Structures are given as structure tokens and as C-alpha cells.
Amino acid sequence: MHKVSSKIKRGQEAEKMSQNYFEVVVVGAGASGIGAALTAAQQNLSVLLLEKGNRPGGAGMFGAQGLFAVESQQQQQSGESYTVKDAFQELVDYSHHRVNESLVKKIVAESAATITWLNENGLATELVSNTQEAHQKHPRVYHQYIDKFNGFARLLARFEALGGVLLTETTGKEIVTDDAGRVTGIQILEKQGRSRLINCRAVIAADGGFVGNQKMVASTLETDSREFYSMGERKATGDGLRMLAQIGADTRKKGAFENHAASVVSQVDPKWRKPSIFTLTNLPLLWVDRAGKRFTNEGVVYDFALWGNTTFAAGGCYYYLFDEAFVAKITKTALPLTDSFERTFKNLAHKEVTHQIGPFAQLKEDLQEAQANQVAFVGETLSVLADKLGMSATELVKTVTEYNRFVKNKADLQFYKDPAYLQFDLQKGPFYAVKATTTSLGTIGGVRVNEKMEVLGMDGLALKGAYATGNNASGMYDTSYPTLEGVSCAFAWNSGRIAGQAVGNYLQNSGH
């Protein structure tokens, strides 16, 4: 292969850095940004794609493993009968119709074409069984990436081959408009710390919401921000939302959180992790809130969105409980239980789900480490344990006594948990409690848009030349993430493509 000299490379980089006019500037090079930029470039538009970090890809690459689609070629070939109508109705019913139904329909209707488009441009997918236990009877909708990282690289190579320019370590600072309110440019901050104006005719804000902005998160959360663990993009600090608000965008529905399961998070060492402890977190054991009360059917652990939502509703955290007999058993014996995340990782590896956990020979030692990291607590009696957890001993004893009766009778008269999960009572100490904290994949929703991804002002009219995609855009969700697998990633790709198509039409018809 011919090797490009460093001198030529520096010259090419300098040329990229010096160009001051593009028809379209896309802020954020994740799934929605790449989707928007490549689609716009395929319409012979000059496009600048900005990435805040040193590598493009965002949560759509580094976090996601695939995306939702309906009526794709793979689904049709495999005989799936699930339709655009079915998916649309499921989504709007889940949100009680508190969404932009035209936008939801557009995203769902476009989803199959997006799978084809991704494949044609270098990122192949395969239709796999749904990745969560609760969804095994639901028609298959999850399209898993094949050769993910190389696939993203091929998309970006296609973008650059069409004349698109990618600048990393570069952020958008301010959108510029003329007296008529039309976008005419964007002020950017380059990695050298130099600020400069890029003249353009449209800006697509695709930088992933605001989960990386602790101040914005704390002001939006309905729970204590200390009981919130973000697994989302730290670079997503609300830059796009701020810039759009400055030019009059409607940001009144700033966003909700993509609650997704719960996890054990140590405040002593956030990187601390023990597989045994995390596996136990993924089981329908006895869960209690900070008052020592059960608050849900723990079988919700097998649906990540609902698991995350119930944890969030409980105040952002809970404790799962077990006794010494459970520890002794799982230390020596594999148990016929399903880790709720096993199927996700088995799908990736194309392996069968085992539906068993353990044995964990080192569980005692792992629990001692967990105590040192202040995420596990132990008491010889339930009263001692309750005191360590700061809850009422009377309430905790009452909860455990009632739960033991449910286990004995194989009937949960409180929240109706499946009898198959009523296996472990808590009879004799020491008793253990492990703290699980709500986790979020990001923020969902930001500025109001229409089905073309055009940003709307406070009067409901489109701001000329301004677009928002992915986690920057409101209207796809209500207050919580839906249970259809891969929807947020699908929304990113599809909203990006829709914006890229719409901006081409806008520039062709705007006449300025």
C-alpha cells in the first residue's frame, strides 16, 4: 500500500483546518451525527462533521451493539410478521400518546431502509433473538452490528471520500443567524484552543444530549444525583442544546433519562467490580428500598428499561438481600437461575444461554471486598443489618417475614412474582445486603422538533437551517425509555438520516 508522507498529511490537515465555508455543519460524530453527515454528503452537499473527543463514534459505537428495525429484509426473510403499524402502536401506547406521533411514525417507517443503508455503506447487521429474557416471546427486532468498529470506520471513509471533512477535538460554541433568523454560521473551538467562524447554511446538533453535564443532570433529576450512575457519553454536556436555546429553540421538554437496569457502584472506588456481586445484582432476589420495604416484582430484572424505571421510582437505589444459607449454597453449587445480562453477551458471542449461575467459590472474599467498598453490608441479625442500612428494624423484619411466607407458599401476594423466582428465603444470619444504584445510558429528549428533525421555536415554527437529532431531540419518548430493544440507537441513526435528507431539501428550496 502506498504510504502518504507526513508532510502531505500535515498539508491535508492544514487544508481541512483552514476551510471556512460548508453548506452543512454537523455537531457530534456519533450514530446520529454520522448518519446525518453521510446522508447530506450523498446529496452533494459540502459537510463539516465536528467531534468533541479524539475519536468519532460516540455512544452509538462505543456503547451500543445494534439497533431496532421493523420490516427489514432480514425480518422478511425470516418470516417475522411484526409490522410498522405494530411497532408504531406499541410505542405510542407505551407513552400514552404523549409523543410526536408523526415523528414516531417517521422513525419506525424509515427503520428498515436504514438497515439497508448501513449495510450498503459498510456497517452490516444481523437479526438476532431479542437480548432480554422478558422479550423472548416478542417478534425479533434487534439488528446486531457485525464487525462494529471497522463498520463505523467504513462509514466515515465513505463520508470523507465524498468530500466530507471530519474535525476531532473540536466543539461548537455558538450558532450564528441573520436578521431573518436563518442559520448563517457556527463559531467553533478547535483543539489548539483557537476559535473561528465557519460560515454555513445549516447546523445539525447531534452531540448526544447532556448526561455528561453534572449540573444539568442534577437540576433535571427527580432523585438524589448521588444515586445516579451514568453509563452514557461524558462528552455529551449539552452544547447543542445550549446553542439551539440561544437562537430561540423550544427547550421546555429538556429531556428524561434512559434508565437501564441497576448496578453496584462504589463511591470509594467507582472502577471496583466483582463478577460474582454483579451477577447476583442481575437476579430476582428480595429487593427493599431505603425504608426496608419491597417495592416491586423483582422479576422486572429481566426487562432492562422497566428495571431501571422501578429503581428510579424507588429513589434511585435499593438493596438486595440474602442470607448465609444462600452464600453457602452458591459457593459450592451452580443454581438454575438466569443472569439477566447473560443473553445479551451470549448473543454477541453467538453462544447458547446456560440459564444457570455460579458456583462462586470466592464469594465470601468478594463480599468482604464489597463491604470495604461500602456497597455490601452484613448483620448477624436483621435488626443489626437494618441499623447499618439506616432503616427501621421493625419494617425490615416485617418485610422479610412476609417474603419468607411467600417463598414457603410459592405465592407472592404482594407483587405477584413468578413462583419460579420464589426460591430463597432468609432464615438465619448472617444476613447480607448489597446496594444497587440506578444506571442511565444517557438523556433522551431535548429540543422540540418536527418529523423532519427541524428545530422548532417557542411559536412552534421551524427555525430556518437548524436541526436536532438523537438524544438532542424531543418527541420520540415521554418520561421513560420504551421496552422495544434498540430504539434509542435506531432513533439516532434514523433521525440523523432524516435530518440529512431534510437539509438537502431545505438548501435546494431556500433560495438564499
Coordinates of C-alpha atoms in Angstrom, one line a residue:
M1 CA 0.0 0.0 0.0
H2 CA 1.3 3.5 -0.9
K3 CA 2.3 5.4 2.2
V4 CA 1.3 9.0 2.4
S5 CA 4.2 11.2 3.6
S6 CA 3.9 13.0 6.9
K7 CA 4.4 16.3 5.0
I8 CA 1.4 15.6 2.8
K9 CA -0.7 14.6 5.8
R10 CA 0.2 17.8 7.5
G11 CA -0.8 19.7 4.4
Q12 CA -4.1 17.9 4.1
E13 CA -4.8 18.6 7.8
A14 CA -4.0 22.3 7.4
E15 CA -6.3 22.5 4.4
K16 CA -9.1 21.0 6.5
M17 CA -8.5 23.3 9.3
S18 CA -8.4 26.4 7.1
Q19 CA -11.7 25.9 5.1
N20 CA -14.2 28.4 6.4
Y21 CA -17.4 27.6 4.4
F22 CA -19.5 24.5 4.3
E23 CA -23.1 24.2 3.4
V24 CA -23.8 22.0 6.4
V25 CA -22.1 21.7 9.8
V26 CA -22.9 18.6 11.9
V27 CA -22.0 18.9 15.6
G28 CA -21.3 15.4 17.1
A29 CA -19.9 12.3 15.3
G30 CA -21.9 9.6 17.0
A31 CA -24.6 7.5 15.2
S32 CA -27.0 10.4 14.5
G33 CA -24.1 12.7 13.5
I34 CA -22.5 10.2 11.2
G35 CA -26.0 9.3 9.8
A36 CA -26.7 13.0 9.1
A37 CA -23.3 13.9 7.7
L38 CA -23.0 11.0 5.3
T39 CA -26.6 11.4 4.1
A40 CA -26.0 15.1 3.5
A41 CA -22.7 14.4 1.7
Q42 CA -24.5 11.8 -0.5
Q43 CA -26.7 14.7 -1.8
N44 CA -23.5 16.5 -3.0
L45 CA -23.5 19.0 -0.1
S46 CA -20.3 20.2 1.5
V47 CA -20.3 18.9 5.1
L48 CA -18.2 19.6 8.1
L49 CA -18.5 17.0 10.9
L50 CA -17.3 18.0 14.4
E51 CA -16.3 15.6 17.1
K52 CA -15.6 16.8 20.6
G53 CA -13.4 13.9 21.5
N54 CA -10.3 12.5 19.9
R55 CA -12.2 9.6 18.3
P56 CA -15.6 9.6 16.5
G57 CA -18.3 7.0 17.2
G58 CA -20.0 8.2 20.3
A59 CA -22.4 6.0 22.3
G60 CA -23.7 4.6 19.1
M61 CA -20.4 2.8 18.6
F62 CA -18.7 2.5 22.0
G63 CA -21.9 1.6 23.9
A64 CA -24.5 0.1 21.5
Q65 CA -24.3 -3.3 20.0
G66 CA -27.1 -2.9 17.5
L67 CA -30.4 -1.2 16.8
F68 CA -34.2 -1.7 16.4
A69 CA -35.8 -2.0 13.0
V70 CA -39.1 -3.4 11.6
E71 CA -39.9 -4.9 8.2
S72 CA -36.2 -5.1 7.4
Q73 CA -35.0 -7.5 4.7
Q74 CA -33.7 -9.9 7.4
Q75 CA -37.1 -9.9 9.2
Q76 CA -39.0 -10.5 6.0
Q77 CA -36.7 -13.4 5.0
S78 CA -37.1 -15.0 8.4
G79 CA -40.8 -14.7 8.4
E80 CA -41.3 -12.1 11.2
S81 CA -44.8 -10.8 11.0
Y82 CA -44.3 -7.7 13.1
T83 CA -45.1 -4.6 11.1
V84 CA -44.6 -0.8 11.1
K85 CA -48.1 -0.5 12.3
D86 CA -47.5 -2.9 15.2
A87 CA -44.3 -1.1 16.3
F88 CA -45.9 2.4 16.0
Q89 CA -48.9 1.4 18.1
E90 CA -46.7 -0.3 20.7
L91 CA -44.6 2.8 21.0
V92 CA -47.4 5.3 21.2
D93 CA -49.4 3.2 23.6
Y94 CA -46.4 2.8 25.9
S95 CA -46.0 6.6 26.0
H96 CA -49.8 7.1 26.4
H97 CA -49.6 9.2 23.2
R98 CA -47.6 11.9 24.9
V99 CA -45.2 12.0 22.0
N100 CA -45.0 13.5 18.5
E101 CA -46.8 10.7 16.7
S102 CA -45.7 12.0 13.2
L103 CA -42.1 11.7 14.3
V104 CA -42.6 8.3 15.9
K105 CA -44.2 7.0 12.6
K106 CA -41.4 8.5 10.5
I107 CA -38.7 6.9 12.6
V108 CA -40.4 3.5 12.6
A109 CA -41.2 3.6 8.9
E110 CA -37.7 4.6 8.0
S111 CA -36.0 1.9 10.1
A112 CA -35.9 -0.9 7.5
A113 CA -34.3 1.4 4.9
T114 CA -31.8 2.5 7.5
I115 CA -30.6 -1.1 8.0
T116 CA -30.2 -1.4 4.2
W117 CA -28.4 1.9 4.0
L118 CA -26.0 1.0 6.8
N119 CA -25.2 -2.3 5.1
E120 CA -24.6 -0.6 1.7
N121 CA -22.3 1.9 3.3
G122 CA -20.2 -0.6 5.2
L123 CA -21.9 -1.4 8.5
A124 CA -23.6 -4.7 8.3
T125 CA -26.1 -6.1 10.8
E126 CA -27.7 -9.4 11.6
L127 CA -31.2 -10.1 13.0
V128 CA -30.7 -11.9 16.4
S129 CA -33.0 -13.1 19.1
N130 CA -34.1 -10.3 21.4
T131 CA -31.4 -9.8 24.0
Q132 CA -33.6 -9.6 27.2
E133 CA -35.4 -12.6 28.8
A134 CA -38.7 -10.7 29.1
H135 CA -38.8 -10.2 25.3
Q136 CA -38.3 -13.7 24.1
K137 CA -42.0 -14.1 23.0
H138 CA -41.9 -10.7 21.3
P139 CA -41.2 -10.6 17.5
R140 CA -37.5 -10.1 16.8
V141 CA -36.5 -6.5 16.2
Y142 CA -32.8 -6.3 17.3
H143 CA -30.3 -5.9 14.5
Q144 CA -26.9 -6.6 15.9
Y145 CA -23.8 -4.9 14.4
I146 CA -21.3 -7.1 12.5
D147 CA -17.7 -6.0 12.7
K148 CA -18.8 -2.9 14.5
F149 CA -15.6 -0.8 14.8
N150 CA -14.5 -1.5 11.2
G151 CA -18.0 -0.8 10.0
F152 CA -18.0 2.7 11.6
A153 CA -14.6 3.3 10.0
R154 CA -16.0 2.4 6.6
L155 CA -19.0 4.8 7.1
L156 CA -16.6 7.6 7.9
A157 CA -14.3 6.7 5.0
R158 CA -17.3 6.9 2.7
F159 CA -18.1 10.3 4.1
E160 CA -14.6 11.6 3.5
A161 CA -14.5 10.1 0.0
L162 CA -17.5 12.3 -0.8
G163 CA -15.6 15.4 0.3
G164 CA -16.8 15.5 3.9
V165 CA -14.4 16.9 6.5
L166 CA -14.1 15.4 10.0
L167 CA -12.5 17.5 12.7
T168 CA -11.9 15.9 16.1
E169 CA -11.3 17.6 19.4
T170 CA -13.5 20.4 18.1
T171 CA -16.6 21.8 19.6
G172 CA -19.5 24.0 18.6
K173 CA -19.8 27.2 20.6
E174 CA -22.4 29.4 19.1
I175 CA -24.8 29.3 16.1
V176 CA -25.0 32.5 14.1
T177 CA -28.2 33.7 12.4
D178 CA -29.1 36.6 10.2
D179 CA -31.9 39.2 10.8
A180 CA -34.4 36.8 9.3
G181 CA -33.5 34.1 11.8
R182 CA -31.7 31.9 9.2
V183 CA -28.6 30.0 10.2
T184 CA -25.6 31.6 8.6
G185 CA -22.7 30.1 10.6
I186 CA -21.3 28.5 13.7
Q187 CA -18.5 29.5 16.0
I188 CA -16.2 26.6 16.7
L189 CA -13.4 25.9 19.2
E190 CA -10.6 23.9 17.8
K191 CA -8.2 21.6 19.7
Q192 CA -5.5 24.2 19.7
G193 CA -7.8 26.5 21.6
R194 CA -8.4 28.7 18.6
S195 CA -12.0 30.0 18.0
R196 CA -13.1 30.6 14.4
L197 CA -16.3 31.2 12.5
I198 CA -17.5 28.6 10.0
N199 CA -19.9 30.1 7.5
C200 CA -22.7 27.6 6.7
R201 CA -26.4 27.4 5.7
A202 CA -27.5 24.7 8.2
V203 CA -26.4 23.2 11.5
I204 CA -27.4 19.8 12.7
A205 CA -26.9 19.4 16.5
A206 CA -26.2 15.7 17.1
D207 CA -23.9 15.8 20.1
G208 CA -25.8 13.4 22.4
G209 CA -27.8 15.3 25.0
F210 CA -26.5 16.4 28.4
V211 CA -25.7 13.3 30.5
G212 CA -22.1 14.4 30.8
N213 CA -23.1 17.7 32.4
Q214 CA -23.4 17.1 36.1
K215 CA -25.1 20.4 36.8
M216 CA -27.8 19.9 34.2
V217 CA -28.3 16.3 35.3
A218 CA -28.7 17.3 39.0
S219 CA -31.2 20.1 38.0
T220 CA -33.3 17.7 35.9
L221 CA -33.3 14.6 38.1
E222 CA -36.2 13.8 40.4
T223 CA -33.9 11.8 42.7
D224 CA -30.6 12.5 44.5
S225 CA -27.9 12.8 41.9
R226 CA -25.6 10.8 44.2
E227 CA -27.9 7.8 43.5
F228 CA -27.5 8.1 39.7
Y229 CA -24.8 6.3 37.7
S230 CA -24.3 7.4 34.1
M231 CA -23.0 4.9 31.6
G232 CA -23.5 7.5 28.9
E233 CA -21.2 9.8 26.9
R234 CA -19.2 12.0 29.2
K235 CA -18.6 14.3 26.3
A236 CA -22.4 14.9 25.9
T237 CA -22.5 18.1 28.0
G238 CA -25.5 19.9 26.4
D239 CA -23.5 22.1 24.0
G240 CA -26.0 21.6 21.2
L241 CA -29.0 22.2 23.4
R242 CA -27.4 25.4 24.7
M243 CA -26.6 26.7 21.2
L244 CA -30.1 26.0 20.0
A245 CA -31.7 27.6 23.0
Q246 CA -29.7 30.8 22.3
I247 CA -31.3 31.1 18.9
G248 CA -34.8 30.6 20.2
A249 CA -35.4 26.8 20.3
D250 CA -38.2 25.4 22.5
T251 CA -36.4 23.5 25.2
R252 CA -39.2 23.3 27.7
K253 CA -39.2 19.5 27.5
K254 CA -35.5 19.3 28.1
G255 CA -35.4 15.5 28.5
A256 CA -35.7 12.4 30.6
F257 CA -33.2 9.7 31.4
E258 CA -32.7 6.5 29.6
N259 CA -32.8 4.4 32.7
H260 CA -31.3 1.0 32.0
A261 CA -31.1 -1.6 34.7
A262 CA -29.2 -1.1 38.0
S263 CA -25.6 -1.7 39.1
V264 CA -23.4 -1.9 42.1
V265 CA -21.4 1.4 42.2
S266 CA -18.7 2.0 44.8
Q267 CA -18.2 5.6 45.9
V268 CA -14.9 4.5 47.3
D269 CA -13.6 3.1 44.0
P270 CA -16.0 3.6 41.1
K271 CA -13.9 1.2 39.0
W272 CA -14.3 -1.6 41.5
R273 CA -16.0 -4.7 40.1
K274 CA -16.5 -8.3 41.1
P275 CA -18.3 -10.6 38.6
S276 CA -20.0 -12.6 41.4
I277 CA -21.5 -9.5 43.0
F278 CA -22.7 -8.1 39.7
T279 CA -24.2 -11.5 38.8
L280 CA -26.2 -11.5 42.0
T281 CA -27.4 -8.0 41.1
N282 CA -28.9 -9.4 37.9
L283 CA -31.2 -11.9 39.8
P284 CA -34.8 -11.6 41.1
L285 CA -33.8 -11.9 44.8
L286 CA -35.5 -10.0 47.6
W287 CA -35.2 -6.2 46.9
V288 CA -36.0 -3.5 49.5
D289 CA -36.0 0.3 49.3
R290 CA -34.3 2.6 51.8
A291 CA -37.3 2.2 54.1
G292 CA -36.8 -1.6 54.3
K293 CA -39.9 -2.3 52.2
R294 CA -40.4 -4.3 49.0
F295 CA -41.3 -2.0 46.1
T296 CA -41.7 -4.2 43.0
N297 CA -42.0 -7.6 41.5
E298 CA -38.2 -8.4 41.3
G299 CA -38.8 -10.3 38.0
V300 CA -38.6 -6.9 36.4
V301 CA -34.9 -7.6 36.4
Y302 CA -35.4 -9.3 33.0
D303 CA -36.5 -6.1 31.3
F304 CA -33.8 -3.5 31.5
A305 CA -35.9 -0.5 30.8
L306 CA -38.5 -1.5 33.4
W307 CA -35.8 -2.5 35.9
G308 CA -34.2 0.9 35.5
N309 CA -37.6 2.7 35.8
T310 CA -38.6 0.9 39.0
T311 CA -35.2 1.6 40.6
F312 CA -35.5 5.3 39.6
A313 CA -39.0 5.4 41.1
A314 CA -37.7 3.9 44.3
G315 CA -35.4 6.8 44.8
G316 CA -32.5 5.8 42.7
C317 CA -31.3 2.8 44.7
Y318 CA -32.3 -0.4 46.6
Y319 CA -30.7 -3.3 48.5
Y320 CA -31.0 -6.9 47.5
L321 CA -30.9 -9.3 50.4
F322 CA -29.8 -12.9 51.1
D323 CA -28.6 -15.0 54.0
E324 CA -25.7 -17.2 54.9
A325 CA -27.5 -20.3 53.6
F326 CA -27.7 -18.8 50.2
V327 CA -24.0 -17.9 50.3
A328 CA -23.1 -21.4 51.4
K329 CA -25.1 -22.9 48.6
I330 CA -23.9 -20.8 45.7
T331 CA -20.3 -21.1 46.8
K332 CA -20.4 -24.8 46.1
T333 CA -23.2 -25.3 43.6
A334 CA -24.4 -23.8 40.3
L335 CA -28.0 -22.6 40.6
P336 CA -30.7 -22.8 38.0
L337 CA -31.2 -19.1 37.7
T338 CA -30.7 -16.8 34.7
D339 CA -28.4 -13.8 34.9
S340 CA -30.5 -11.1 33.2
F341 CA -27.5 -9.9 31.1
E342 CA -26.3 -13.4 30.1
R343 CA -28.4 -13.4 26.9
T344 CA -27.0 -10.0 25.8
F345 CA -23.4 -11.2 25.9
K346 CA -24.2 -14.7 24.6
N347 CA -25.8 -13.2 21.6
L348 CA -22.7 -11.2 20.9
A349 CA -20.6 -14.4 21.0
H350 CA -23.2 -16.5 19.2
K351 CA -23.4 -18.9 22.1
E352 CA -26.3 -20.6 23.9
V353 CA -27.7 -19.2 27.2
T354 CA -26.9 -21.5 30.1
H355 CA -29.7 -20.4 32.5
Q356 CA -27.5 -21.1 35.5
I357 CA -25.2 -19.1 37.7
G358 CA -22.2 -20.0 39.8
P359 CA -20.7 -21.6 41.7
F360 CA -18.8 -18.7 43.1
A361 CA -16.1 -20.2 45.3
Q362 CA -14.7 -16.8 46.3
L363 CA -18.0 -15.2 47.2
K364 CA -17.1 -14.8 50.8
E365 CA -13.9 -12.9 49.9
D366 CA -15.8 -10.9 47.3
L367 CA -18.4 -9.9 49.8
Q368 CA -15.7 -8.7 52.2
E369 CA -14.3 -6.5 49.4
A370 CA -17.7 -5.2 48.7
Q371 CA -18.1 -4.2 52.4
A372 CA -14.7 -2.4 52.2
N373 CA -16.1 -0.6 49.1
Q374 CA -19.2 0.3 51.1
V375 CA -21.7 -1.4 48.7
A376 CA -22.3 -4.5 50.9
F377 CA -23.5 -4.7 54.5
V378 CA -23.7 -7.7 56.9
G379 CA -25.5 -8.2 60.2
E380 CA -25.8 -11.2 62.4
T381 CA -29.5 -10.3 62.8
L382 CA -31.9 -8.4 60.6
S383 CA -32.0 -5.7 63.3
V384 CA -28.3 -5.2 63.2
L385 CA -28.4 -5.1 59.3
A386 CA -31.2 -2.6 59.4
D387 CA -29.2 -0.3 61.7
K388 CA -26.2 -0.4 59.3
L389 CA -28.6 0.5 56.4
G390 CA -30.2 3.3 58.4
M391 CA -33.7 1.8 58.1
S392 CA -36.3 0.7 60.6
A393 CA -35.6 -2.7 62.0
T394 CA -39.3 -3.3 62.6
E395 CA -40.0 -2.6 58.9
L396 CA -37.2 -4.8 57.6
V397 CA -38.2 -7.7 59.9
K398 CA -41.8 -7.4 58.7
T399 CA -40.8 -7.4 55.1
V400 CA -38.5 -10.4 55.4
T401 CA -41.1 -12.3 57.4
E402 CA -43.8 -11.7 54.8
Y403 CA -41.4 -12.6 52.0
N404 CA -40.4 -15.9 53.7
R405 CA -44.1 -16.8 53.8
F406 CA -44.4 -16.1 50.0
V407 CA -41.4 -18.4 49.4
K408 CA -42.9 -21.1 51.5
N409 CA -46.3 -21.0 49.8
K410 CA -44.8 -20.2 46.3
A411 CA -47.2 -17.3 46.1
D412 CA -46.3 -13.7 46.1
L413 CA -49.5 -12.0 47.3
Q414 CA -47.9 -8.5 47.2
F415 CA -46.4 -8.0 43.8
Y416 CA -47.1 -11.4 42.2
K417 CA -43.6 -12.5 41.4
D418 CA -43.3 -15.7 39.3
P419 CA -43.3 -18.7 41.7
A420 CA -40.2 -19.9 39.9
Y421 CA -38.3 -17.0 41.4
L422 CA -39.5 -17.6 44.9
Q423 CA -36.6 -19.9 45.8
F424 CA -34.6 -18.3 48.6
D425 CA -36.0 -17.4 52.0
L426 CA -33.9 -15.6 54.6
Q427 CA -34.0 -17.5 57.9
K428 CA -30.7 -17.4 59.7
G429 CA -27.9 -14.9 59.9
P430 CA -25.5 -13.5 59.0
F431 CA -27.8 -11.5 56.6
Y432 CA -26.4 -9.6 53.6
A433 CA -27.5 -6.5 51.8
V434 CA -25.9 -5.2 48.6
K435 CA -26.7 -1.8 47.3
A436 CA -27.8 -1.4 43.6
T437 CA -28.0 2.1 42.0
T438 CA -30.0 3.2 39.0
T439 CA -28.0 3.4 35.8
S440 CA -28.6 5.5 32.8
L441 CA -27.4 5.3 29.2
G442 CA -28.0 9.0 28.6
T443 CA -30.6 11.6 28.4
I444 CA -33.4 11.3 25.9
G445 CA -35.1 14.4 24.5
G446 CA -34.0 18.0 24.4
V447 CA -35.4 20.5 22.0
R448 CA -38.7 20.3 20.2
V449 CA -38.5 19.1 16.6
N450 CA -40.9 18.1 13.8
E451 CA -40.8 14.9 11.8
K452 CA -38.1 16.5 9.5
M453 CA -35.9 17.0 12.6
E454 CA -36.2 20.8 12.1
V455 CA -35.8 22.6 15.4
L456 CA -39.0 24.4 16.5
G457 CA -39.1 27.8 18.2
M458 CA -41.4 28.7 21.1
D459 CA -44.1 29.5 18.5
G460 CA -44.0 26.0 17.1
L461 CA -42.5 27.2 13.8
A462 CA -39.2 25.8 12.3
L463 CA -36.0 27.7 12.9
K464 CA -34.5 28.0 9.4
G465 CA -31.4 25.9 9.0
A466 CA -31.4 24.4 12.5
Y467 CA -31.8 20.6 13.1
A468 CA -31.5 18.4 16.1
T469 CA -31.1 14.6 16.2
G470 CA -30.7 11.7 18.5
N471 CA -30.6 12.5 22.2
N472 CA -30.9 16.2 21.4
A473 CA -34.4 15.8 20.0
S474 CA -37.7 15.5 21.9
G475 CA -40.9 13.8 20.7
M476 CA -39.9 10.2 20.5
Y477 CA -40.4 9.4 24.2
D478 CA -42.5 10.6 27.1
T479 CA -40.9 10.3 30.6
S480 CA -39.2 6.9 30.2
Y481 CA -37.4 4.8 27.6
P482 CA -39.6 2.2 25.9
T483 CA -39.1 -1.5 26.2
L484 CA -38.5 -2.2 22.5
E485 CA -34.9 -3.2 22.2
G486 CA -32.5 -0.9 20.4
V487 CA -34.9 2.0 20.0
S488 CA -32.6 4.8 21.1
C489 CA -29.8 3.7 18.7
A490 CA -32.4 3.4 16.0
F491 CA -33.7 6.9 16.8
A492 CA -30.1 8.2 16.5
W493 CA -29.4 6.6 13.1
N494 CA -32.9 7.3 11.6
S495 CA -33.2 10.9 12.9
G496 CA -29.7 11.6 11.5
R497 CA -30.6 10.3 8.1
I498 CA -33.9 12.2 8.1
A499 CA -32.1 15.4 9.1
G500 CA -29.5 14.8 6.3
Q501 CA -32.3 14.4 3.8
A502 CA -34.3 17.3 5.0
V503 CA -31.3 19.7 5.0
G504 CA -30.8 18.9 1.3
N505 CA -34.4 19.8 0.5
Y506 CA -34.1 23.0 2.6
L507 CA -31.0 24.2 0.9
Q508 CA -32.4 23.4 -2.5
N509 CA -35.6 25.3 -1.8
S510 CA -34.5 28.2 0.4
G511 CA -33.1 30.3 -2.4
H512 CA -30.6 32.2 -0.3

